[in-house]
Amino acid sequence: MLLPSDEAGRGRPVVLLHARPTDRTMWGDHLSLLAATGVRAIALDLPGHGDAVVPDDREVAPWTDVLDTLDHLGADRFVLAGNSLGALVALQTAVTAPERVEGLVLIGYRPHDQPASPASASRLGR
């Protein structure tokens, strides 16, 4: 699923993933500020938030949607910054495609009741 996005600037992509229950608009004031530093700031709606409507019969795997969307936008390597829910998705995205992630910023991250993926569980020693 391609996710709705807003972006500003050119250069190294910095991908912004929002908290729950917000959407990509939470990053609206940050896009131009980041663009002014010489990066390409990209804010995405995660599935089920903002304009990213999820069909009832679709299994949600937001990290896959993030990667598919960034492929579509031509962002091969990027820095991920996620807040709360966005931090969880950013972490799973980094575990799924570590060769694509140049940096990771996790804001307001806390463990949730979701089981860890096999890859992240092994890295955490579980």
C-alpha positions as a Python dict, from the first residue, in 0.01 Angstrom:
ca = {
    (1, 'M'): (0, 0, 0),
    (2, 'L'): (138, 342, -92),
    (3, 'L'): (106, 583, 197),
    (4, 'P'): (1, 948, 164),
    (5, 'S'): (296, 1183, 209),
    (6, 'D'): (403, 1545, 233),
    (7, 'E'): (757, 1653, 163),
    (8, 'A'): (988, 1949, 134),
    (9, 'G'): (1348, 2001, 35),
    (10, 'R'): (1616, 1810, -149),
    (11, 'G'): (1903, 1595, -32),
    (12, 'R'): (1931, 1302, 206),
    (13, 'P'): (1578, 1176, 287),
    (14, 'V'): (1463, 1211, 646),
    (15, 'V'): (1138, 1019, 694),
    (16, 'L'): (900, 1129, 970),
    (17, 'L'): (654, 878, 1120),
    (18, 'H'): (378, 1014, 1343),
    (19, 'A'): (239, 917, 1682),
    (20, 'R'): (-103, 766, 1743),
    (21, 'P'): (-374, 904, 1710),
    (22, 'T'): (-231, 1178, 1487),
    (23, 'D'): (-121, 1168, 1123),
    (24, 'R'): (150, 1315, 900),
    (25, 'T'): (24, 1669, 966),
    (26, 'M'): (185, 1658, 1311),
    (27, 'W'): (514, 1716, 1126),
    (28, 'G'): (383, 2007, 915),
    (29, 'D'): (590, 2278, 1087),
    (30, 'H'): (903, 2060, 1074),
    (31, 'L'): (911, 1997, 700),
    (32, 'S'): (1028, 2344, 597),
    (33, 'L'): (1269, 2366, 890),
    (34, 'L'): (1434, 2039, 792),
    (35, 'A'): (1435, 2135, 424),
    (36, 'A'): (1621, 2454, 517),
    (37, 'T'): (1904, 2237, 655),
    (38, 'G'): (1951, 2067, 318),
    (39, 'V'): (1755, 1745, 361),
    (40, 'R'): (1450, 1602, 190),
    (41, 'A'): (1191, 1579, 469),
    (42, 'I'): (913, 1326, 405),
    (43, 'A'): (616, 1284, 641),
    (44, 'L'): (399, 973, 592),
    (45, 'D'): (53, 873, 713),
    (46, 'L'): (72, 528, 869),
    (47, 'P'): (-198, 277, 771),
    (48, 'G'): (-531, 357, 935),
    (49, 'H'): (-435, 718, 1009),
    (50, 'G'): (-501, 1040, 823),
    (51, 'D'): (-559, 968, 455),
    (52, 'A'): (-420, 611, 468),
    (53, 'V'): (-744, 415, 466),
    (54, 'V'): (-697, 41, 513),
    (55, 'P'): (-945, -201, 351),
    (56, 'D'): (-1109, -430, 607),
    (57, 'D'): (-964, -746, 450),
    (58, 'R'): (-604, -624, 443),
    (59, 'E'): (-342, -736, 695),
    (60, 'V'): (-157, -431, 824),
    (61, 'A'): (224, -434, 804),
    (62, 'P'): (312, -64, 824),
    (63, 'W'): (689, -117, 786),
    (64, 'T'): (628, -283, 449),
    (65, 'D'): (405, 6, 346),
    (66, 'V'): (676, 253, 452),
    (67, 'L'): (935, 71, 241),
    (68, 'D'): (700, 41, -59),
    (69, 'T'): (617, 411, -38),
    (70, 'L'): (983, 513, -13),
    (71, 'D'): (1059, 292, -314),
    (72, 'H'): (786, 476, -504),
    (73, 'L'): (931, 813, -395),
    (74, 'G'): (1282, 710, -503),
    (75, 'A'): (1430, 711, -152),
    (76, 'D'): (1672, 417, -146),
    (77, 'R'): (1852, 510, 178),
    (78, 'F'): (1712, 734, 448),
    (79, 'V'): (1706, 842, 809),
    (80, 'L'): (1392, 740, 1002),
    (81, 'A'): (1246, 951, 1282),
    (82, 'G'): (941, 815, 1460),
    (83, 'N'): (734, 931, 1752),
    (84, 'S'): (551, 674, 1971),
    (85, 'L'): (367, 448, 1722),
    (86, 'G'): (596, 591, 1455),
    (87, 'A'): (896, 485, 1663),
    (88, 'L'): (771, 126, 1670),
    (89, 'V'): (720, 129, 1294),
    (90, 'A'): (1061, 292, 1240),
    (91, 'L'): (1230, 23, 1451),
    (92, 'Q'): (1057, -259, 1262),
    (93, 'T'): (1143, -91, 931),
    (94, 'A'): (1509, -75, 1036),
    (95, 'V'): (1508, -443, 1134),
    (96, 'T'): (1337, -539, 807),
    (97, 'A'): (1569, -339, 579),
    (98, 'P'): (1880, -240, 778),
    (99, 'E'): (2080, -178, 460),
    (100, 'R'): (1846, 110, 372),
    (101, 'V'): (1843, 289, 708),
    (102, 'E'): (2126, 542, 758),
    (103, 'G'): (2002, 661, 1096),
    (104, 'L'): (1724, 602, 1344),
    (105, 'V'): (1561, 847, 1588),
    (106, 'L'): (1305, 697, 1827),
    (107, 'I'): (1101, 952, 2021),
    (108, 'G'): (863, 852, 2298),
    (109, 'Y'): (919, 484, 2234),
    (110, 'R'): (775, 234, 2478),
    (111, 'P'): (721, -141, 2448),
    (112, 'H'): (366, -236, 2348),
    (113, 'D'): (182, -563, 2385),
    (114, 'Q'): (281, -672, 2033),
    (115, 'P'): (525, -961, 2009),
    (116, 'A'): (864, -873, 1865),
    (117, 'S'): (942, -989, 1514),
    (118, 'P'): (1173, -1292, 1499),
    (119, 'A'): (1458, -1068, 1372),
    (120, 'S'): (1418, -804, 1642),
    (121, 'A'): (1363, -1065, 1912),
    (122, 'S'): (1693, -1233, 1828),
    (123, 'R'): (1873, -896, 1832),
    (124, 'L'): (1722, -821, 2173),
    (125, 'G'): (1822, -1163, 2309),
    (126, 'R'): (1467, -1292, 2353),
}
